XYZ file of C-alpha atoms in Angstrom:
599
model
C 117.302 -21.715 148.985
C 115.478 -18.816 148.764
C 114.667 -16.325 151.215
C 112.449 -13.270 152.168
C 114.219 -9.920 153.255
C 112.084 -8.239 155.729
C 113.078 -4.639 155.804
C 112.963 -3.269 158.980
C 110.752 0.154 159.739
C 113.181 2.901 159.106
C 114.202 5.948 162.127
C 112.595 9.437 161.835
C 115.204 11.028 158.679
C 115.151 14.113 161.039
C 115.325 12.508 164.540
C 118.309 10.600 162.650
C 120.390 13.325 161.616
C 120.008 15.460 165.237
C 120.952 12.134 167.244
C 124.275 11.600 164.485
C 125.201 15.194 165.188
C 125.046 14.702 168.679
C 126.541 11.758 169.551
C 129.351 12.032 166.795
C 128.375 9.128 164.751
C 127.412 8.485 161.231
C 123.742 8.945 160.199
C 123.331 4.878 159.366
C 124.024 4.233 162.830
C 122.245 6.887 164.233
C 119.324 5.436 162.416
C 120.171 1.847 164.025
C 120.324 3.286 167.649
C 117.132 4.480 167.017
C 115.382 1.340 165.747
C 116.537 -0.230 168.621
C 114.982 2.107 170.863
C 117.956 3.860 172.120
C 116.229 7.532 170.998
C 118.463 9.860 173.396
C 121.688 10.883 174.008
C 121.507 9.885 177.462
C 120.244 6.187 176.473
C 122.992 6.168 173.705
C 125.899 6.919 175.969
C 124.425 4.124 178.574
C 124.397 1.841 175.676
C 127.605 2.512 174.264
C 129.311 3.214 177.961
C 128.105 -0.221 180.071
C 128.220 0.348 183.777
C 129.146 -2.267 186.563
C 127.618 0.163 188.972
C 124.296 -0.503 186.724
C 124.220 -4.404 187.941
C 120.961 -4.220 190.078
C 121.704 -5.160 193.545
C 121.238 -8.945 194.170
C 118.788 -8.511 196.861
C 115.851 -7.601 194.855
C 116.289 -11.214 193.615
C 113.203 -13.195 195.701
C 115.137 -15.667 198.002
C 118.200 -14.023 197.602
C 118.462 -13.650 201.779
C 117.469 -16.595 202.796
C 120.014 -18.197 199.919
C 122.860 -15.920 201.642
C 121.663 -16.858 205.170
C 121.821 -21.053 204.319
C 125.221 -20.223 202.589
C 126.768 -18.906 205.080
C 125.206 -21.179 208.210
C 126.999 -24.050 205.872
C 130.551 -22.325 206.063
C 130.183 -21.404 209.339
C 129.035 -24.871 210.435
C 131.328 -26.569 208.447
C 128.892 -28.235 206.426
C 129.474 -30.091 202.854
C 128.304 -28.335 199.783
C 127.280 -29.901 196.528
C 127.816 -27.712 193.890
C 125.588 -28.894 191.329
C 125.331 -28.095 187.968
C 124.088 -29.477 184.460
C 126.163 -30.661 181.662
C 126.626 -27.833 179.073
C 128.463 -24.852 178.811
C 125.983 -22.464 181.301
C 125.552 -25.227 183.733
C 129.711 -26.017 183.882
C 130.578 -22.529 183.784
C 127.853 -21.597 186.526
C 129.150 -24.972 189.034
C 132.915 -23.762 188.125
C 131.889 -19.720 189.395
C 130.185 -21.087 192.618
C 132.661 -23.924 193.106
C 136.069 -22.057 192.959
C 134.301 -18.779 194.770
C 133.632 -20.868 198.148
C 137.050 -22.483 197.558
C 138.441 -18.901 197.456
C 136.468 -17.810 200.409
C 136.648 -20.963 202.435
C 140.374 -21.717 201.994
C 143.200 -24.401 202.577
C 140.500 -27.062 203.947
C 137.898 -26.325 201.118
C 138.189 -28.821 199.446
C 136.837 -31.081 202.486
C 133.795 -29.308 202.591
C 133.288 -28.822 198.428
C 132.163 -31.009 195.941
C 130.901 -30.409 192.578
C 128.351 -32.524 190.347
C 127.818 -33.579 187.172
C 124.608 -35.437 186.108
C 125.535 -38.062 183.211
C 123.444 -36.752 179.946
C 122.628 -40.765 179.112
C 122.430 -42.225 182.207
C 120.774 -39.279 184.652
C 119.481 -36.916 181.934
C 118.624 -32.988 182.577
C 118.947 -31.612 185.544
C 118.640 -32.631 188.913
C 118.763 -36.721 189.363
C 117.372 -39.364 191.902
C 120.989 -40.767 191.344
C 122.529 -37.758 192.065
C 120.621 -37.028 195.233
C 121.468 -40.641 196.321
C 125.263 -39.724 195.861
C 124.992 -36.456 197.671
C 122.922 -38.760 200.745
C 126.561 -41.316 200.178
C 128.711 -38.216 200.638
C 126.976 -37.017 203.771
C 126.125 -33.631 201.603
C 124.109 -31.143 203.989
C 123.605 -28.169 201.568
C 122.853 -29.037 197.609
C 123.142 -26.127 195.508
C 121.441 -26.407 192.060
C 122.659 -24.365 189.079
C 120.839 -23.962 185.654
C 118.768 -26.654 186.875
C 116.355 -27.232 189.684
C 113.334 -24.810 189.382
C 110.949 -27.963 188.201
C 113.021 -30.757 190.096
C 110.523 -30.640 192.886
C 110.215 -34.717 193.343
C 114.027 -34.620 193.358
C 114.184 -32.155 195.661
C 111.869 -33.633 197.989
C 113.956 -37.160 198.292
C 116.570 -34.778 199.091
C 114.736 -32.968 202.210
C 114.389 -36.784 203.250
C 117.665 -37.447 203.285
C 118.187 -33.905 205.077
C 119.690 -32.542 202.600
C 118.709 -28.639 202.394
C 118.629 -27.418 198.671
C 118.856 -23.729 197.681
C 118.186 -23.340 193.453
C 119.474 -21.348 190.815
C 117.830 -21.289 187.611
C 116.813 -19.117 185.102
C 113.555 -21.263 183.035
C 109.933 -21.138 183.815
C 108.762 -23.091 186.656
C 105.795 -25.427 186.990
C 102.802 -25.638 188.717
C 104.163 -25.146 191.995
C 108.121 -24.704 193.128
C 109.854 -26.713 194.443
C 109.999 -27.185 198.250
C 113.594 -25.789 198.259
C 115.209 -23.704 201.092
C 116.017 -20.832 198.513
C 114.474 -20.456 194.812
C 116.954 -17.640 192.867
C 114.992 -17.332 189.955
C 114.573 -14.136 187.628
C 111.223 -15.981 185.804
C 109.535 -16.691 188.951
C 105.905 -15.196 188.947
C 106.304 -13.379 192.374
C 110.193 -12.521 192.239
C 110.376 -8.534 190.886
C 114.065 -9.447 189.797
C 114.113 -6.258 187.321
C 115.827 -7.777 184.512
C 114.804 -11.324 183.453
C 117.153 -13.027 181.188
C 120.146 -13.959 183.405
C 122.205 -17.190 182.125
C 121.966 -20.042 184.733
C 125.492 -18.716 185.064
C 124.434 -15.075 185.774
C 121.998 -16.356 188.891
C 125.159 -18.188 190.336
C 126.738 -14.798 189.385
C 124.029 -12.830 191.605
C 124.461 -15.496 194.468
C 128.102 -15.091 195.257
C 127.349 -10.828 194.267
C 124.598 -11.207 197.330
C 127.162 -13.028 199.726
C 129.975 -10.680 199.221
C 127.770 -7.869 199.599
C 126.206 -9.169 202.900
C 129.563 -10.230 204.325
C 131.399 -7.268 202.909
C 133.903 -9.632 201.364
C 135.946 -7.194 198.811
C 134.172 -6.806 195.359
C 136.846 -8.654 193.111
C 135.520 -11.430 194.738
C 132.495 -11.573 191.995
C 133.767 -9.458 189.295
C 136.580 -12.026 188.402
C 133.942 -14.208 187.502
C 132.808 -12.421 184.760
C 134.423 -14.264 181.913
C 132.460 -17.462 183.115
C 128.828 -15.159 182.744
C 130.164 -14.005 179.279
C 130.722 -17.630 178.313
C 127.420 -18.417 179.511
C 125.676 -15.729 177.948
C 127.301 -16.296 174.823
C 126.330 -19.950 174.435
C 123.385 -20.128 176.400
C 121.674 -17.697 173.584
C 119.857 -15.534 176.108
C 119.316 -11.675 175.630
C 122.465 -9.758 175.575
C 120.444 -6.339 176.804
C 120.134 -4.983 180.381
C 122.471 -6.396 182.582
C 123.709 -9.208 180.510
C 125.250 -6.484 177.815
C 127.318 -5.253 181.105
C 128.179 -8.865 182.027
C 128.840 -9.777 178.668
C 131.379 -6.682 178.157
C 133.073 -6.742 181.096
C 133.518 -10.850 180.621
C 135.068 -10.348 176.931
C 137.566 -7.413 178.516
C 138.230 -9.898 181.223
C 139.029 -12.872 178.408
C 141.174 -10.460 176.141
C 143.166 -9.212 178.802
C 143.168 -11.893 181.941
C 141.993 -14.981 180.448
C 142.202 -17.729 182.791
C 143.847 -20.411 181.950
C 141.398 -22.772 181.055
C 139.931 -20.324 178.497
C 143.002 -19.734 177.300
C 143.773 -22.990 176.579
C 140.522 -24.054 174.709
C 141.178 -21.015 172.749
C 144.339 -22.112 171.602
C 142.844 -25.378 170.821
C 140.582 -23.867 168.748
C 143.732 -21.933 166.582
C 143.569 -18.475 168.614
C 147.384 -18.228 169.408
C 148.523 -15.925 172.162
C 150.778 -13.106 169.993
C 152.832 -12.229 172.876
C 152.731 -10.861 176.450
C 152.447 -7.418 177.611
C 153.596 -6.930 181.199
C 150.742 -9.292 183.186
C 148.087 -8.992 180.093
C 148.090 -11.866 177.825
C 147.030 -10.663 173.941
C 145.615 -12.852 171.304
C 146.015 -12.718 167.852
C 142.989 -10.548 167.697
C 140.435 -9.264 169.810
C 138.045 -12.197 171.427
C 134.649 -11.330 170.419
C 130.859 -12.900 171.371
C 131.040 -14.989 168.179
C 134.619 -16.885 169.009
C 132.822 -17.646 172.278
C 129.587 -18.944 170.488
C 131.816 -20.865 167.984
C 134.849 -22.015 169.210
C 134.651 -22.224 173.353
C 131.086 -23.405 173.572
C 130.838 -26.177 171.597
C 134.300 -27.520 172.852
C 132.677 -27.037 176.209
C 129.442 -29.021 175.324
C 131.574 -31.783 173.506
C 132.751 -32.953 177.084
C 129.214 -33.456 178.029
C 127.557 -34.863 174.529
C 130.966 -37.270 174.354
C 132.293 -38.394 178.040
C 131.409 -36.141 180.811
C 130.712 -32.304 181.733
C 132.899 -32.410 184.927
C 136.104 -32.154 182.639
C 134.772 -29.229 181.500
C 134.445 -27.768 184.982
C 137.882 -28.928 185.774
C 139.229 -27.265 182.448
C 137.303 -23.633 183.784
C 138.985 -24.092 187.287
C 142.434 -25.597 186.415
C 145.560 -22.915 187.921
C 148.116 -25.410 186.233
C 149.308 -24.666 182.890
C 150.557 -28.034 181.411
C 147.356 -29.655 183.128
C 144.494 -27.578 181.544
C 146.796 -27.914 178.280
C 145.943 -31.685 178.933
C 142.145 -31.507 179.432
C 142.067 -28.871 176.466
C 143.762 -31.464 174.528
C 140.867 -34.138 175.800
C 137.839 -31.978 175.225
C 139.427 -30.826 171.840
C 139.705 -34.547 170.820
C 135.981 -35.388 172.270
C 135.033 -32.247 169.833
C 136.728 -33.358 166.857
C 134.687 -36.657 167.594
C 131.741 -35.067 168.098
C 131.855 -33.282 164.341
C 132.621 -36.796 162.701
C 129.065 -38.000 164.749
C 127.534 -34.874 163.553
C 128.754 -34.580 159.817
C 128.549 -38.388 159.250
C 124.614 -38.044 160.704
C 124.228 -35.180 158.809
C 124.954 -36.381 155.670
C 123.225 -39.779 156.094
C 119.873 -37.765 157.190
C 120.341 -35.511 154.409
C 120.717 -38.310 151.293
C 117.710 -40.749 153.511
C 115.399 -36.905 153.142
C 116.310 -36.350 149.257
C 116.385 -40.119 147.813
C 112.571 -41.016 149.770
C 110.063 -39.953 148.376
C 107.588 -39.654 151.818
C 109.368 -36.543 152.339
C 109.286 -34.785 149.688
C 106.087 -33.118 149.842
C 105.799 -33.146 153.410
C 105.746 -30.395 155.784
C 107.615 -31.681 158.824
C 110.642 -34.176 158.654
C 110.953 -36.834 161.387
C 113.613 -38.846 160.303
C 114.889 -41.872 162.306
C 118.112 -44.003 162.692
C 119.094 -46.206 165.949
C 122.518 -46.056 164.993
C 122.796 -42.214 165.250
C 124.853 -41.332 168.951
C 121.996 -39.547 171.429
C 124.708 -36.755 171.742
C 124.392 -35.229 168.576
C 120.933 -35.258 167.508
C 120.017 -31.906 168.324
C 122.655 -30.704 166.374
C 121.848 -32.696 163.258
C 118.192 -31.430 163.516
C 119.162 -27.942 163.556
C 121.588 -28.420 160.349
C 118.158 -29.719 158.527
C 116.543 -26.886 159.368
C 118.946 -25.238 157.934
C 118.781 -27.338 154.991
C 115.316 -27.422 154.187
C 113.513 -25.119 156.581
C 110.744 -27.448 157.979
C 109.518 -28.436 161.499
C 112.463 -31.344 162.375
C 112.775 -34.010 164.977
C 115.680 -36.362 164.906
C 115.245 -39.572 166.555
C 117.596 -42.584 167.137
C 117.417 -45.345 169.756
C 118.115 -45.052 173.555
C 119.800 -47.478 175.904
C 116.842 -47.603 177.991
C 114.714 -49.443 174.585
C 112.952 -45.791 173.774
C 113.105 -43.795 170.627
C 114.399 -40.790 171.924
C 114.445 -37.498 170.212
C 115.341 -33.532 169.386
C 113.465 -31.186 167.987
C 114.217 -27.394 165.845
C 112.021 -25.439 165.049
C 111.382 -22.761 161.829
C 110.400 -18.899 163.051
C 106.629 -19.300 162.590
C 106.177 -22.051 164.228
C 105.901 -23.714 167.838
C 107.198 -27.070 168.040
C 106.412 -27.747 171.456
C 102.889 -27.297 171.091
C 103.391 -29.392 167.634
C 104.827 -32.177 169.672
C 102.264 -32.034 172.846
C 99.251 -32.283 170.716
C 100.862 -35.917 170.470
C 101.602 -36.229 173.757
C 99.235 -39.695 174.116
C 102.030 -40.998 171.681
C 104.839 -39.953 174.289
C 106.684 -41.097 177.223
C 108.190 -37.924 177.852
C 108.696 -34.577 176.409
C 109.844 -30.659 177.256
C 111.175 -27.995 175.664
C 109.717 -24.591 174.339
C 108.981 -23.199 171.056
C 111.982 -23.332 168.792
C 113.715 -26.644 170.462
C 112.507 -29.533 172.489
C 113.020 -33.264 173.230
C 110.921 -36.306 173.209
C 110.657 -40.288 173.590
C 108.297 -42.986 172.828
C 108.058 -46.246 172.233
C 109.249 -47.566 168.919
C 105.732 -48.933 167.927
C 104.264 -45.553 168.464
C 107.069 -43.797 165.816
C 104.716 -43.820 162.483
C 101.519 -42.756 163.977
C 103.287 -39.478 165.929
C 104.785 -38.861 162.304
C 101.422 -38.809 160.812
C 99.838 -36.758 163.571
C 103.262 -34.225 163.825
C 102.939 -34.357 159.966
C 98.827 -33.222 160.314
C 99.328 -30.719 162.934
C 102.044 -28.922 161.193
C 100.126 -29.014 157.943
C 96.958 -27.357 159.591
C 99.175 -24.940 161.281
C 101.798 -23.062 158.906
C 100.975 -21.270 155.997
C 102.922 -21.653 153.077
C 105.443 -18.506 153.547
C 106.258 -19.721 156.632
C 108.811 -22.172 154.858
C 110.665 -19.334 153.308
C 113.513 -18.328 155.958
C 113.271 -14.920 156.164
C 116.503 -12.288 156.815
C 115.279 -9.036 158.572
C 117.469 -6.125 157.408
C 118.421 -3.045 159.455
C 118.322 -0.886 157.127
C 119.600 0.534 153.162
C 123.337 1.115 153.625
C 125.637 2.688 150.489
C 129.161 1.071 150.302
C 130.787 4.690 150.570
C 129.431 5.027 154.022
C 131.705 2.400 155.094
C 134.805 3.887 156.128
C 137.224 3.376 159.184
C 134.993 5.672 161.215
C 132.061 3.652 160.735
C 133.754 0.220 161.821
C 135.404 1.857 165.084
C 131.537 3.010 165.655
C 129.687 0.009 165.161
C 131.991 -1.770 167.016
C 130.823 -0.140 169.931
C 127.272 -1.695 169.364
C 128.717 -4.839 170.425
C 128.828 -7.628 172.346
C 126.130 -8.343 169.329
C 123.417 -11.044 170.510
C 119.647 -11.943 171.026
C 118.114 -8.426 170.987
C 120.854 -6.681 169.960
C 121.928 -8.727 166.963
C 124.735 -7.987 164.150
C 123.495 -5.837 162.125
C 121.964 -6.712 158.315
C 122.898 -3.947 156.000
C 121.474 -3.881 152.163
C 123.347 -2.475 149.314
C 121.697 -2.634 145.816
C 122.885 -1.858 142.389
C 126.686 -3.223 143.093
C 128.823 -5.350 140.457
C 132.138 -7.773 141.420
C 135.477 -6.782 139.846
C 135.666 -9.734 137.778
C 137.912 -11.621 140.412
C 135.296 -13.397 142.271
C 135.280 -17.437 143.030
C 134.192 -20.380 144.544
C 136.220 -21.275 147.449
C 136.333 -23.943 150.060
C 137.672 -27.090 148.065
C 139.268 -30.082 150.476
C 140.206 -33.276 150.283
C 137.742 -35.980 151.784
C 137.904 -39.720 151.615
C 135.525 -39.526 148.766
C 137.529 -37.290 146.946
C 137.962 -33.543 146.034
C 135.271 -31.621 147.539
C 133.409 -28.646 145.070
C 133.367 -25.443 147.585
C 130.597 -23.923 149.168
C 131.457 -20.162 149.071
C 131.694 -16.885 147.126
C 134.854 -14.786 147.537
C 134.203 -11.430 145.899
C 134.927 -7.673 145.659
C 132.062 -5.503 145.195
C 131.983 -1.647 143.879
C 129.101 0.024 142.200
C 129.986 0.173 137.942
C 129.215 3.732 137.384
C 131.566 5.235 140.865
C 135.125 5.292 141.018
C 135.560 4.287 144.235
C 137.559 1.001 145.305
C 136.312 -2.595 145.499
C 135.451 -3.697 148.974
C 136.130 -7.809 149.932
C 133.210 -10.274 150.556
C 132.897 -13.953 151.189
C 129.350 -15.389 151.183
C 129.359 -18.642 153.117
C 127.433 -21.400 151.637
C 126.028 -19.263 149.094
C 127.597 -20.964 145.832
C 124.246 -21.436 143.942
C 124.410 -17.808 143.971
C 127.621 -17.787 141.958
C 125.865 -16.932 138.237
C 124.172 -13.988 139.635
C 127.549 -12.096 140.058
C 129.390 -12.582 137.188
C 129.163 -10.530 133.698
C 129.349 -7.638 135.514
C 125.706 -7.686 136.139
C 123.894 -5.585 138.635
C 123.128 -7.522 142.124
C 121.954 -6.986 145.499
C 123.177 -8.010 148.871
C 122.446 -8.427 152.760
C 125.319 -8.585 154.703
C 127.351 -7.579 158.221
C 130.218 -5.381 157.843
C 132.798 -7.062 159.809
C 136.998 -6.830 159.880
C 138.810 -9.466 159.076
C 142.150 -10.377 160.731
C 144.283 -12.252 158.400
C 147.976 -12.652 158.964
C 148.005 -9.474 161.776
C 146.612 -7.324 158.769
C 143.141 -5.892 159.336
C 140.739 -5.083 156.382
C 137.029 -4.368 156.013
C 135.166 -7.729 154.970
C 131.020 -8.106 153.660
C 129.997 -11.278 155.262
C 127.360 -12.220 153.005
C 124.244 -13.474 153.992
C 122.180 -13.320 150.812
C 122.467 -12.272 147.217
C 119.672 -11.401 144.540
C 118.976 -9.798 141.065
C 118.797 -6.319 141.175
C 115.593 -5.196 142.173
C 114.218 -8.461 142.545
C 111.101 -9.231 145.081
């Protein structure tokens, strides 16, 4: 597929080399800092140096005392607490923070005061259920506390205060119309809470909570900071911002995972192939350093197997497990549950992917809503975003529910908002929510091939025709001589990389392969020997004599003739290290490749 580079504005060339001079880094970086509007020295060394004392205090949260004050009336009282929490990896990691942090402060009898929930994704859904307010009324709950979840539950919430059951949310999404008629609302998004920094995980409000008790009570710090790793997890997979306070969360977390893991952590990292090399006096060390990405890749979607597969309170139970051979058991589960949840995926995949190519509906289409009752609810949203990867249109996946509904998942392409796509059909609906790149739907099956039509329309009438190029924004124009063991140890310290402040893009133009590069990524499957998807390469420029730097360009093989014969190409690609076998080398990941000097 092809795909637009979208060069981004380049830094003042003088304002770059005074800031490089200053701060002791190369120019290329210099010139990143500064296109990410860190222009100073002072900003730099904030952004390079992230601060725990930075972490605003919890109080200017709106709610935050009357949260604290409910809290601690409920310990004092003993009163029973519902930890509540929704199924995936911000809502298990936020319910395992709150949940072992009042066990901690409560003690030997906390666990007759403590309970944690779970909602079912299939039979309860998002969020806060009537089924699991009617279990909290069975348990003689007094004090429901909501995490990632809540802000819109006000019906819920009001069956609760009939029950007497007092509810105190934390959430970080938009609310509706009106909040909810909660005892405490922690929310960074509410429209009259001056919360400085907005884009806390569902994890990071719980986070702020338990900050705001120990701070009230005076309870010693280490209380909340040794809940970091569980924010950095959240952060990680949740996709929010990883700027302001989440960059300190998010740093301090991945220190706490590389050095302290807990055990759970540990164990799904091992599960994943990370292999502890050996200890250190009380540090545990991995095979290499544990980075944003292994979180985003390996740890969150074992985490939201649990939940798509069987149920989201293993994965809270993995999170808070102290006993070695028993989180080695749930790991072991939720490892299995993941490994079943890529067979669903890739078998869904590929079955959406041949029904797409062989009819001939789609083909000049602008949208794809593709349905099959067979495909398993869990999945879906996964399969829609692979198509968008695939073919880069508007995409809802459907398949059929146990309740007799088509239900669905939506992805979305850059230019376009799917939620508005999908509400200008709302008539055809029995539900829907979501926001602009991702959202979920149901109707009834009779209703399926009007909404495609009117989807189909209202995408056609609403994208112009670049919009279904994927685009790949580029930092900036980088020669391959500039990389050099000083650059790496210096754009290292731009990470933890995320949502505004991403990996990044560097171009190099004019560069040849050595004459050793190949397709790689053969295997076995039951339909035989698979062709590989990949590009391993070593590029150099032909008229330096300098040495050949390593690439691999993931799913990039149709690129393949436009590197060989020595011909002149261009790339896009993160400079990353690669670990292999304890030996460390300088690696191109590969995002694009073109002619040289091609548009």
């Amino acid at each position: 597929m092809n795909k637009r580079w979208i060069i981004s504005e380049q830094a003042d060339d003088h304002q770059a080399e005074e800031l490089s001079k200053s701060l002791k880094i190369e120019k290329p970086l210099a010139s990143l800092l500064i296109s990410r509007g860190i222009d100073t020295v002072q900003k730099a060394e904030e952004f390079f140096n992230p601060d725990i004392e930075k972490l605003h205090d919890p109080f200017l949260m709106k709610d935050m005392d009357k949260a604290v004050d409910r809290l601690s009336q409920a310990i004092i009282n003993n009163e029973r607490i519902m930890v509540y929490g929704d199924y995936d990896v911000d809502g298990t990691s936020a319910v395992a923070l709150l949940y072992s942090f009042l066990c901690e402060i409560i003690g030997a009898d906390a666990k007759n005061f403590v309970e944690f929930y779970i909602p079912d994704r299939y039979a309860e859904g998002y969020g806060i259920s009537e089924a699991g307010v009617e279990y909290c009324y069975e348990r003689g709950i007094n004090l429901l506390i909501s995490l990632d979840c809540g802000i819109k539950a006000n019906d819920k919430i009001e069956i609760a205060n009939k029950y007497g059951i007092d509810v105190i949310v934390c959430d970080h999404h938009l609310e509706g119309d009106e909040l909810p008629n909660a005892v405490a609302v922690l929310d960074p998004k509410r429209k009259d809470c001056e919360y400085p920094y907005k884009e806390l995980s569902g994890c990071g409000v719980g986070f702020k909570f338990i900050q705001g008790y120990c701070k009230q009570f005076d309870l010693p710090d280490q209380l909340w900071l040794s809940r970091m790793d569980l924010v950095a997890i959240s952060i990680a997979s949740d996709i929010v911002a990883i700027t302001g306070e989440n960059r300190i969360l998010a740093h301090y977390g991945l220190e706490m995972i590389n050095k302290f893991p807990r055990i759970g952590i540990k164990s799904i990292l091992e599960q994943a192939g990370i292999k502890v090399h050996f200890p250190l006096k009380e540090e545990t060390i991995f095979q290499r350093v544990i980075s944003i990405t292994d979180l985003v890749f390996y740890v969150g979607p074992r985490i939201n197997a649990a939940g798509r597969m069987k149920s989201g309170k293993e994965s809270v139970r993995l999170f808070i497990c102290e006993d070695e051979d028993k989180s080695a058991d749930i790991g072991d589960v939720i490892n299995k549950q993941n490994e079943e949840r890529k067979v669903q995926d890739r078998t869904a995949t590929e079955d959406a992917i041949k029904q797409i190519k062989e009819e001939h509906e789609y083909q000049d289409r602008k949208s794809i809503v593709i349905y099959n009752p067979s495909w398993f609810k869990g999945i879906i949203g996964i399969v829609a975003s692979r198509l968008v990867e695939e073919f880069y249109k508007p995409t809802i996946v459907l398949t059929k529910s146990s309740n007799g509904l088509i239900t669905g998942s939506a992805r979305s392409v850059k230019e376009f908002n799917i939620y508005d796509g999908i509400d200008s059909c709302s008539e055809l609906l029995e539900d829907f929510g979501g926001h602009k790149f991702a959202a979920g739907l149901s109707m009834k099956e009779e209703n399926l091939e009007e909404f495609k039509e009117r989807f189909e329309q209202y995408v056609a009438e609403n994208l112009e025709e670049e919009a279904f190029v994927p685009e790949i924004n580029v930092d900036l124009p980088l020669d391959l001589s500039d990389i050099t063991a000083s650059f790496i140890n210096n754009l290292n310290r731009f990470a933890p990389f995320g949502p505004g402040n991403m990996a990044p893009i560097f171009k190099s133009s004019g560069v040849v392969e050595d004459g050793n590069g190949r397709i790689v990524g053969k295997k076995e499957t039951p339909q035989g020997k698979q062709e590989g998807k990949h590009i391993k390469m070593r590029v150099l420029y032909p008229d330096r004599n300098t040495p050949p730097i390593d690439g691999i360009g993931y799913n990039l093989r149709e690129k393949y003739d436009l590197i060989t014969n020595k011909q002149k190409f261009d790339i896009v690609y993160h400079v990353e290290e690669n670990n292999w076998n304890g030996k460390i080398t300088i690696q191109l990941n590969i995002k694009d490749i073109k002619k040289h000097n091609e548009e």
